[in-house]
Short mmCIF file of N, CA and C in Angstrom, two decimals:
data_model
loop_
_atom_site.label_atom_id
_atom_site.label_comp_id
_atom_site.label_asym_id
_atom_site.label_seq_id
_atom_site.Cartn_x
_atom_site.Cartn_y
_atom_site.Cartn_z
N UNK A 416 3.13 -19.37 18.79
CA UNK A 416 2.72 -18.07 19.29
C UNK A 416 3.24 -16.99 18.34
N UNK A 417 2.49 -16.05 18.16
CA UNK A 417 2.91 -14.99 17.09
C UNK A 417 3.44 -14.02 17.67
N UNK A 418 4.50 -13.44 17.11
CA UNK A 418 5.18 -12.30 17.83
C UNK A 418 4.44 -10.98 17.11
N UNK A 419 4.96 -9.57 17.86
CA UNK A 419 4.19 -8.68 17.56
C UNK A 419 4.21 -8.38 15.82
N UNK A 420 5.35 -8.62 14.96
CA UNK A 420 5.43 -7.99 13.41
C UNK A 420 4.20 -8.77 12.82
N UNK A 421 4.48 -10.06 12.98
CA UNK A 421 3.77 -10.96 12.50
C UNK A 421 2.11 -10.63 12.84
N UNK A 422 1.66 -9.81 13.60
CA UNK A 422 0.58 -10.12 13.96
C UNK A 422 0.29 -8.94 13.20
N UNK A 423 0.61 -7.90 13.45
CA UNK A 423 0.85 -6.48 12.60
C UNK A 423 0.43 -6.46 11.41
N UNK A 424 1.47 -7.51 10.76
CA UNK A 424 1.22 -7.71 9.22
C UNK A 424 -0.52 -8.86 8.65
N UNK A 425 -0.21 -9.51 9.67
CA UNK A 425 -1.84 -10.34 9.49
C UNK A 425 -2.95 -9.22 9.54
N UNK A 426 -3.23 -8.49 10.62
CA UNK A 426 -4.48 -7.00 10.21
C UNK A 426 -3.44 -6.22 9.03
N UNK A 427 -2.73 -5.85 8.84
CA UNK A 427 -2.90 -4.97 8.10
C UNK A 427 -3.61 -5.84 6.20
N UNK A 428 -2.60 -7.17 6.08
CA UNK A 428 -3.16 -7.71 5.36
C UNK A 428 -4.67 -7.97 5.13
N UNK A 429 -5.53 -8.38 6.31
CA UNK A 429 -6.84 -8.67 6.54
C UNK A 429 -7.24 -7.02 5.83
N UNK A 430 -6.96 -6.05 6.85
CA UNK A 430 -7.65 -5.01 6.22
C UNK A 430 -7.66 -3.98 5.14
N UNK A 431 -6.73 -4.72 4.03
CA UNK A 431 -6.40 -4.60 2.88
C UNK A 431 -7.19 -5.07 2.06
N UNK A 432 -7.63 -6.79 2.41
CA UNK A 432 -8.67 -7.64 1.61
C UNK A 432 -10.31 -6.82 2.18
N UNK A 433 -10.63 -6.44 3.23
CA UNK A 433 -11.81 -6.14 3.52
C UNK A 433 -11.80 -4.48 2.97
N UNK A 434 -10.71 -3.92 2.71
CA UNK A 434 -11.36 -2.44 2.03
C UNK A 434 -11.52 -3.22 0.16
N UNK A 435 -10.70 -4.14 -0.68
CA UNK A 435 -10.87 -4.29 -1.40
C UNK A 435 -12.19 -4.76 -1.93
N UNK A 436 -12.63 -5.79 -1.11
CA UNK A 436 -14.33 -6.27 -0.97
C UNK A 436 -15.19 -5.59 -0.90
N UNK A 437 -14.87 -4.17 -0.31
CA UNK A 437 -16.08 -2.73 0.63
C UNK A 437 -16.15 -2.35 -0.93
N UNK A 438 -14.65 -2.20 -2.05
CA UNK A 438 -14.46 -1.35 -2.82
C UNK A 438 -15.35 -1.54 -3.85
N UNK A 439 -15.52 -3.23 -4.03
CA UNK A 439 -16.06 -3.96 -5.13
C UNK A 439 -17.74 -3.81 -5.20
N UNK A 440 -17.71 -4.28 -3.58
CA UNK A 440 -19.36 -4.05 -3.28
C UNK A 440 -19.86 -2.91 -3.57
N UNK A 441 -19.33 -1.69 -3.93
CA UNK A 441 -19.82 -0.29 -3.90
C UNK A 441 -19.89 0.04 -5.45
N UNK A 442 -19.22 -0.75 -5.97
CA UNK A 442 -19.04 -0.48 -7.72
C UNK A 442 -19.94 -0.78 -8.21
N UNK A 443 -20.43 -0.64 -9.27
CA UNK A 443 -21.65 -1.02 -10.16
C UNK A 443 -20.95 -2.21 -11.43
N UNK A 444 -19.90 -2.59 -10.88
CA UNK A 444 -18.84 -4.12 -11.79
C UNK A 444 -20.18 -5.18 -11.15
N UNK A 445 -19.77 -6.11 -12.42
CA UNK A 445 -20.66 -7.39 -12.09
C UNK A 445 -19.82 -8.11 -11.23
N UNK A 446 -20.01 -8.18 -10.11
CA UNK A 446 -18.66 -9.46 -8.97
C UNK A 446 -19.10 -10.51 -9.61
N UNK A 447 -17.45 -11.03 -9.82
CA UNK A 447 -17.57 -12.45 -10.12
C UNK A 447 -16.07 -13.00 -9.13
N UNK A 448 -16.08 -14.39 -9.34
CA UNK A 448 -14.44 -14.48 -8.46
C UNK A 448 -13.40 -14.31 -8.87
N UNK A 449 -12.85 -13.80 -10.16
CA UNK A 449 -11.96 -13.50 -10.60
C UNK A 449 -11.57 -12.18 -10.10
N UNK A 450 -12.56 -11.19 -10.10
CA UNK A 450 -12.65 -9.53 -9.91
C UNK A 450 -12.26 -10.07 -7.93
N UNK A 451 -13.28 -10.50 -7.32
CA UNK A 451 -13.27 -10.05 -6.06
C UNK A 451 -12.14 -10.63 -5.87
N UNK A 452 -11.44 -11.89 -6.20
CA UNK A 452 -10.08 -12.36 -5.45
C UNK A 452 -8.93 -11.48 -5.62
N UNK A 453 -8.85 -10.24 -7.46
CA UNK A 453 -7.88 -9.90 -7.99
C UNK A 453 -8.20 -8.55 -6.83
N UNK A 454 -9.29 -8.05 -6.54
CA UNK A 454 -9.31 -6.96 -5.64
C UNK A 454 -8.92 -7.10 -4.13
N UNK A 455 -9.14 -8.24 -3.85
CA UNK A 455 -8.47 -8.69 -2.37
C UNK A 455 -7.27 -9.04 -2.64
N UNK A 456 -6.74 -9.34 -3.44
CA UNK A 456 -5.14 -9.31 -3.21
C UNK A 456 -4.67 -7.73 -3.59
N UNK A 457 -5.02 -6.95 -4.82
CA UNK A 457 -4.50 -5.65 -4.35
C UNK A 457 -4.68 -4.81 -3.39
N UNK A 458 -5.43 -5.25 -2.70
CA UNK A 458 -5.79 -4.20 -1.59
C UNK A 458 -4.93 -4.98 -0.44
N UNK A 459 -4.49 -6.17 -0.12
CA UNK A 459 -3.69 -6.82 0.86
C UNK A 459 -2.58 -6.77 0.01
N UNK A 460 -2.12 -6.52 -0.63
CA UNK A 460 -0.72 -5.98 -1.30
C UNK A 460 -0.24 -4.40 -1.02
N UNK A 461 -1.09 -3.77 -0.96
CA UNK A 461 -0.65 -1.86 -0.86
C UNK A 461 -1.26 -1.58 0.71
N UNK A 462 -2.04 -2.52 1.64
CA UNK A 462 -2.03 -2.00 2.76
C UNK A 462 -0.85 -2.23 3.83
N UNK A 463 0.17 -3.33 3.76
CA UNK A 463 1.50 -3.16 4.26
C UNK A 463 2.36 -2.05 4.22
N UNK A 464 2.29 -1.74 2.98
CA UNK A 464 3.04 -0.28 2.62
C UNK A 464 2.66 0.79 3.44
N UNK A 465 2.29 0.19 4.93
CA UNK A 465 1.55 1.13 6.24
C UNK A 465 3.16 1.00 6.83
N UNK A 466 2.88 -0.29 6.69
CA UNK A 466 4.34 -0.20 7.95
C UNK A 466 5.83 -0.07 7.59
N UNK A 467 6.09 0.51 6.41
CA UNK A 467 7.37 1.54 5.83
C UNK A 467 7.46 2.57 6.73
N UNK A 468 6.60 3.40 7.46
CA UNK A 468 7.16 4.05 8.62
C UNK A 468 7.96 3.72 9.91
N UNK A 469 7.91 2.55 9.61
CA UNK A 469 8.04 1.47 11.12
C UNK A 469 9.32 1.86 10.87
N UNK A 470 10.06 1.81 10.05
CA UNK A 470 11.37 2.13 9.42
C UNK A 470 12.09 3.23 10.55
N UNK A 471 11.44 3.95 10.21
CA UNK A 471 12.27 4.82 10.51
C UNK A 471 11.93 5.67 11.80
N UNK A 472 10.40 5.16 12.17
CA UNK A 472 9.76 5.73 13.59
C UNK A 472 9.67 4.23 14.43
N UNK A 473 9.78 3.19 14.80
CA UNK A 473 9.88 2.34 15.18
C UNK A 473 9.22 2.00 16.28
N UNK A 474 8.96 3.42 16.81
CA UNK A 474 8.00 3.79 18.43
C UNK A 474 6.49 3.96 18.09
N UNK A 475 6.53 3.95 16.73
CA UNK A 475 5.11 4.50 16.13
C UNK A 475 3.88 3.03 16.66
N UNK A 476 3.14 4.21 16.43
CA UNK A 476 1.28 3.43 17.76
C UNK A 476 1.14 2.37 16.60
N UNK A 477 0.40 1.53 17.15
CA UNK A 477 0.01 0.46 15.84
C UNK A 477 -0.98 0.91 15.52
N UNK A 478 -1.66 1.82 16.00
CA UNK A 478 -2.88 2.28 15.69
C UNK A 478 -2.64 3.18 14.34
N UNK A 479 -1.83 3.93 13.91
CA UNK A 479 -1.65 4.84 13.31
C UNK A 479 -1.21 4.29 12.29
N UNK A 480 -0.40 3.08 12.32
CA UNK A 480 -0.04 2.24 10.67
C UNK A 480 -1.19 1.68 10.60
N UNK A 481 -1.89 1.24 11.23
CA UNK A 481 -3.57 0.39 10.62
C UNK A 481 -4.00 1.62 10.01
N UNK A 482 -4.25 2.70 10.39
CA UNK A 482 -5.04 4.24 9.95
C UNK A 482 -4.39 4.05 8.63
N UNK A 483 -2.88 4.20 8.45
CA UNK A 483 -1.97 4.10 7.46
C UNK A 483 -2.46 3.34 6.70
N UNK A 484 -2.70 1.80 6.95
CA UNK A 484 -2.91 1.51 5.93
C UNK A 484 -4.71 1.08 5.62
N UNK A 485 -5.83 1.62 6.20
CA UNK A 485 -7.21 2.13 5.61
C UNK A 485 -6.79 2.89 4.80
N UNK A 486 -5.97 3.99 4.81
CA UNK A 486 -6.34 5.08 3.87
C UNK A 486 -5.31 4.64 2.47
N UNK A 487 -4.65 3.84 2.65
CA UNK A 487 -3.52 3.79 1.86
C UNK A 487 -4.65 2.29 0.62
N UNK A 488 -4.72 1.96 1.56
CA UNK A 488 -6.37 0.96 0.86
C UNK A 488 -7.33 1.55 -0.09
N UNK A 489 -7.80 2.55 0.60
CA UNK A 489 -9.01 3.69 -0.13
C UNK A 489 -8.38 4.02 -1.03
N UNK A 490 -7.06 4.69 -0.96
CA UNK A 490 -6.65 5.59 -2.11
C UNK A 490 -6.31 4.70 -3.35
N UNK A 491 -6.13 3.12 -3.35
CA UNK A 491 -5.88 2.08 -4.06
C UNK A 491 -4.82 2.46 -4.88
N UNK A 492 -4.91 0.62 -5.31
CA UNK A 492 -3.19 1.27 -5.90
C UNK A 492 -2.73 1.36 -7.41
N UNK A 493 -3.76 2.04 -8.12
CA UNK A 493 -3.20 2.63 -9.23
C UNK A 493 -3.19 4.26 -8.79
N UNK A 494 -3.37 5.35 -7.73
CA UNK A 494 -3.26 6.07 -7.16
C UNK A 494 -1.88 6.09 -6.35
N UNK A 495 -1.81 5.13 -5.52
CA UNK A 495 -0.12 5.09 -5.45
C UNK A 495 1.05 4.61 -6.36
N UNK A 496 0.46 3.38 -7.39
CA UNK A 496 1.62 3.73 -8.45
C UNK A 496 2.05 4.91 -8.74
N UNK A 497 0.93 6.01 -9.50
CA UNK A 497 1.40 6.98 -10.30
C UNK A 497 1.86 7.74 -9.29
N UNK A 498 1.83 8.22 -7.90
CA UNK A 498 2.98 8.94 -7.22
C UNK A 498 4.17 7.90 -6.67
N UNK A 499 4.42 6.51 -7.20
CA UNK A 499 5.81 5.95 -7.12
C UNK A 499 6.12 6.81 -8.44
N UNK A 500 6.05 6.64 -9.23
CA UNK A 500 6.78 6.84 -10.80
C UNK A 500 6.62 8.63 -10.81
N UNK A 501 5.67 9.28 -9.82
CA UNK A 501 6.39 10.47 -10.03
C UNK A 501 7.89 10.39 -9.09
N UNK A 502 7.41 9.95 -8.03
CA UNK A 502 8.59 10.18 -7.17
C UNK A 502 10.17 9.94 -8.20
N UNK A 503 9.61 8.34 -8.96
CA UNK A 503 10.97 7.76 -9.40
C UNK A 503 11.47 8.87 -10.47
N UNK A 504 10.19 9.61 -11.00
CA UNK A 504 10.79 10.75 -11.98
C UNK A 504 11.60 11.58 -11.78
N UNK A 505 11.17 12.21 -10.46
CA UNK A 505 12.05 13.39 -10.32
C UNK A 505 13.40 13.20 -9.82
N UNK A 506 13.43 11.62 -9.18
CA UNK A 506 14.62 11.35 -8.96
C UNK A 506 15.71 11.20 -9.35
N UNK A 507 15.08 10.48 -10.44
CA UNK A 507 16.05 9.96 -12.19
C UNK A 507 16.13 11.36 -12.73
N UNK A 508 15.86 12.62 -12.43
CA UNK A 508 15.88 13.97 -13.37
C UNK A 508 16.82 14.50 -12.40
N UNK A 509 16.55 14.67 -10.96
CA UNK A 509 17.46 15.05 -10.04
C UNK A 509 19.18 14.47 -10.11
N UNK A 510 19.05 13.02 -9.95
CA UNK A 510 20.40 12.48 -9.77
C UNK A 510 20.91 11.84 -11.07
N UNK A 511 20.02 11.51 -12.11
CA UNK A 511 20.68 11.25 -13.60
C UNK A 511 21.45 12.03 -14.29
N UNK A 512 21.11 13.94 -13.97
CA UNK A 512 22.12 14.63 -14.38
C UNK A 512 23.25 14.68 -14.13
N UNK A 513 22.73 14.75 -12.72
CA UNK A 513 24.06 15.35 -11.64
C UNK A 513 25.38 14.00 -12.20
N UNK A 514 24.39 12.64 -12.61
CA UNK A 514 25.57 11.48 -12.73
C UNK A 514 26.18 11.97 -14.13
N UNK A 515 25.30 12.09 -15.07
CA UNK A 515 26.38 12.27 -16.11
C UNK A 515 26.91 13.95 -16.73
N UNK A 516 27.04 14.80 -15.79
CA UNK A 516 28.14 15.36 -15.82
C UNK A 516 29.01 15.40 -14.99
N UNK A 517 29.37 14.58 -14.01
CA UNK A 517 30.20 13.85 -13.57
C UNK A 517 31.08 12.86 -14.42
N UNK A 518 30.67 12.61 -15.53
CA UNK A 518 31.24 11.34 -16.47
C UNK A 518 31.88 12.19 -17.57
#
């Protein structure tokens, strides 16, 4: 029997692979199985990254991390790389100083 995370993470995964498939079908790329499998796993790779709120809201609707992660799907994830590596930028600019004049 599956408990609730586990089940959580199975749709959000599922609907990670089905926006990646929606994504492919809409492209003018020739599908072949290399493309559609490499697009269903990135898209079931960056739609978990729904339930990083769970973190810290824990009460949060399941409805609203699935929403989380459609849109987090759509926006795909060379769109969320480049705002990880801004984030990691300003961080490393923020607290890299502050470390070495401290030293």
């Amino acid at each position: 029997m599956m408990n609730g995370e586990t089940s959580l993470l199975e749709k959000l995964l599922l609907i990670g692979a089905v926006i990646g498939l929606g994504q492919l079908m809409v492209s003018n790329e020739r599908i072949t199985t290399r493309l559609l499998v490499g697009r269903m796993i990135l898209g079931s790779a960056v739609a978990p990254l729904a339930a990083i709120p769970l973190l810290k809201f824990p009460d949060m609707p399941e409805l609203v991390v699935i929403g989380l992660a459609c849109a987090l799907g759509i926006l795909g994830s060379a769109f969320i790389e480049a705002g990880l590596k801004r984030c990691l930028d300003m961080y490393i600019k923020r607290w890299g100083s502050k470390r070495n004049e401290t030293e």
